[in-house]
Amino acid sequence: AWKKFSATEFKTKDEFESEVVKHIETTLARSLFNCDEAAAYGGVALAFRDRLVIEWNRTQQRQSSADPKRVYYLSLEFLMGRALDNAMLNVGMKDVAKEGLGELGFRMEDVISQERDAALGNGGLGRLAACFLDSLATLNYPAWGYALRYKYGIFKQEIVDGYQVEVPDYWLDFNPWEFPRHDVTVDVQFYGHVRKYMDESGKQISVWEDGELVTAVAYDAPIPGFGTRTTNNLRLWSSKASHGEFDFTKFNSGEYEASVAEQQRAETISAVLYPNDSLERGKELRLKQQYFWCAASLFDIVRRFKKSRKAWKEFPNQVAIQLNDTHPTLAIPELMRILLDQEGLEWDEAWSIVQKTFGYTNHTVLPEALEKWSVPLVQHLLPRHLQIIYDINLNFMHYVERNFPKDREMLGRVSIIEESTPKMVRMAYLAVIGSHKVNGVAELHSDLIKTTIFKDFVKIYGPDKFTNVTNGITPRRWLHQANPRLSELIASKLGGYDFLRDLTLLHKIEAYVDDKEFRKEFQEIKYANKVRLAKYTKEAHGISVNPSSLFDIQVKRIHEYKRQQLNIFGVIYRYLELKDMSPEERKKVQPRVSFFGGKAAPGYWMAKTIIHLINQVGAVVNNDKDIGDLLKVVFLEDYNVSKAEIICPASDISEHISTAGTEASGTSNMKFVLNGGLVIGTCDGANIEITREIGEDNIFLFGNLSEDVEDLRHAHTYSGDFAIDPKLERVFAVIRAGRFGDAAQFSALVNSIVEHGDYYLVSDDFASYIDTQKLIDAAYKDQEAWLTKTITSVSRMGFFSSDRCIDEYAEMIWNVEPLAPPKQN
Ligand code: DL6
């Protein structure tokens, strides 16, 4: 087993049991005679929490006294999932706990499953942030995460009559992992106006006056590293009225609603996570959320820095702030405001500090996802910040004018202010200008941002400002926790669990690729994981699937660019081919289960239509007696992190089939391969680097390349001879004929391809997709060769650990060093 804590471990299972019982009986005030799984979860979580808190306090004390440079990861989303299993594994005491729980009459899996997911994110961006926190702590970096404490995380998805229905997810009923810090508060200002005057020395002073104050209250959660005592902090801000609970005067005069109105208005700020993935709608509340969180976090960061009494020029040597996408970009003018208006620095000094402090990660090139805020809205909500943004822009425009005097149009192209009606603030440009490094999240993506959205900025700043950090995943959650048997098998061959801290060690298992025993065990583990998913599918959806079938899985947010529509059209085509076959021919067919899962943004009608089509196809195919087990279609409701832990280890093939050039990286591709599944994918995002690492023979690539996309789109619209692929035409014909229910419901989806230019190139890639699926069927028949591919792939996945990412950020962007805990005897 991995080395355990020496200071805080449970010495025996009896000690563990007695602490669990103590918490059940005292903290939770439950009788042991009436102790259900929920109470058992509470007792175990609190017992482990006690362990974490000791190391958490020590880590904070250690960091305070050493006062090293710290990293602050500002992310509006942290898709954490469940905490208990992770805490047990990182602390290294799960075995003891399992035994102890058994004696108390509970199964560990049942207790773990009582915990609600902390689902404070939409998808890849938020889950990446959660993996990064795990790696930062594991690698002993002094780091804090900052986000909002949403009362409601991403909605729960229910499927009713084949349609997605959104249900609020109130996750805070019982959350033993958070600690309210009622003494750590920040008053955040909105609205009002700016008064300017000259002081005696002739310096212009700006004062942001009046407006409205809302109080941010800190809630902290411990983030334990794996195999280390470092336990970092995730600080979430909750909003409340700054003038107390409610207005007694109004209450006394019978104005009951008005008496709590201010409180409600304030609490609304941190109430709900916006459920849009890759789309910004420009709503005032969203801008309020962003500023509220940036202002509270920066106040906190500056307060910590000021304790050291260092000069301001030392700030970038003590503080690295990473902007996870443009959502925290207001932190740039906010730090300027603090330095100029509150600390009295001159512009140039303040700006130099700001640029050295921030780094910006871009996660998308999709135009609809690039944030812009209307100037009148920013003026109304944050009048002083708008002035600062205009000043930043003015200086930048002068710089560009001086350096590119011949390219007059460049000014308009790169200006932070878009000259539209109304004028808009381009947040990505502000983020680029205010940061010293800008990174993309996979090689192709990092190249694309330099040739598309930030092309001019590469000319202005030179290429060195732009860099790449290919995404990664934490092997602790996505191998050790999700697939304990595989983790154990690997450990048995490598002589321990060191590979969980250095994933490149995985390469050593390639030596076992021909080892009979190893192969057998590896195959059995995959089968057991498929049985686990089959069991879940039966329990949750009443659908029986045969674990010997090829499990084909696509789980991610539903979006046209991710092309779940290509997948389901392919499934329909497969179904039609099966129907055409004689019973004899069918006997030769490789049985397959197509699993889908993912949420659609509530306002994204096309994505919801795709979900509906998948469910309608499932209803027909799964009940067709001719087909039986040859094809099943399952939509896994309410896909989330804890379900992903069951789903990812169970794939034979997973689908990462975005239109080339649209998926910045993808991270579930990494999770599936690490767990012994192969990939069908386009040459997009991290698929390309996965191919480089595992070898072309071990991945099924298809479709057009990103460099061809623009020409194809152009041809669809202008060449006049855009013809739908005949196989796809056949699929459309049966949809139109009502084979999957009322055709009218799917006409917009079909027409987006047939009549509206097929922006996502579904038709262009369809034939190559179908052919590649056939190759997969054939390859799967040779189970031995398939197994060799999967083992080889796992052994070559070392590059995709989020630990590697964090070391790259630390070296190339943050310039921070780990602060390891002292060794214990
Ligand atoms: O970088 C994490 C993740 C990538 O793996 C996905 O490819 C990308 O789509 C996602 N981006 C977003 C964009 N949201 N915004 N803004 O979620 O980031």
Tab-separated table of C-alpha atoms and ligand atoms in Angstrom, residues 77 122-126 128 276-280 324-327 361-364 369-370 441 471 561-562 662-667, ligand 1:
chain	number	residue	atom	x	y	z
A	77	GLU	CA	-16.084	26.145	-11.968
A	122	ASN	CA	-20.394	22.306	-16.485
A	123	GLY	CA	-17.858	19.961	-18.024
A	124	GLY	CA	-14.214	19.745	-19.068
A	125	LEU	CA	-13.146	23.176	-17.861
A	126	GLY	CA	-14.439	22.620	-14.321
A	128	LEU	CA	-9.750	20.163	-15.248
A	276	ASN	CA	-24.025	27.042	-20.323
A	277	ASP	CA	-21.040	25.278	-21.721
A	278	SER	CA	-19.312	27.235	-24.473
A	279	LEU	CA	-21.888	30.008	-24.739
A	280	GLU	CA	-22.046	33.408	-23.115
A	324	ASN	CA	-9.136	29.785	-15.981
A	325	ASP	CA	-10.688	31.074	-19.191
A	326	THR	CA	-11.909	34.656	-19.427
A	327	HIS	CA	-14.471	34.354	-16.620
A	361	THR	CA	-5.644	29.863	-20.163
A	362	ASN	CA	-7.837	29.780	-23.230
A	363	HIS	CA	-10.178	26.774	-23.507
A	364	THR	CA	-12.021	27.356	-26.742
A	369	ALA	CA	-17.996	31.082	-26.325
A	370	LEU	CA	-15.787	34.170	-26.386
A	441	VAL	CA	-4.752	23.275	-23.671
A	471	ASN	CA	-4.338	18.977	-20.423
A	561	TYR	CA	-19.566	20.441	-32.365
A	562	LYS	CA	-18.986	17.277	-30.289
A	662	THR	CA	-13.343	22.593	-32.483
A	663	GLU	CA	-12.532	20.548	-29.346
A	664	ALA	CA	-9.742	22.377	-27.568
A	665	SER	CA	-8.423	19.267	-25.863
A	666	GLY	CA	-10.929	16.894	-24.338
A	667	THR	CA	-9.986	15.018	-21.195
B	1	DL6	O1	-9.507	22.583	-21.102
B	1	DL6	C1	-10.539	21.886	-20.529
B	1	DL6	C2	-11.657	21.722	-21.521
B	1	DL6	C3	-11.212	21.080	-22.811
B	1	DL6	O2	-10.731	19.792	-22.556
B	1	DL6	C4	-12.373	21.002	-23.787
B	1	DL6	O3	-11.934	20.543	-25.022
B	1	DL6	C5	-12.982	22.379	-23.947
B	1	DL6	O4	-14.140	22.305	-24.725
B	1	DL6	C6	-13.330	22.968	-22.592
B	1	DL6	N1	-13.746	24.317	-22.822
B	1	DL6	C7	-14.790	24.858	-22.267
B	1	DL6	C8	-15.081	26.203	-22.845
B	1	DL6	N2	-15.823	26.930	-21.993
B	1	DL6	N3	-15.680	28.077	-21.982
B	1	DL6	N4	-15.452	29.094	-22.055
B	1	DL6	O5	-15.448	24.318	-21.419
B	1	DL6	O6	-12.183	23.008	-21.766
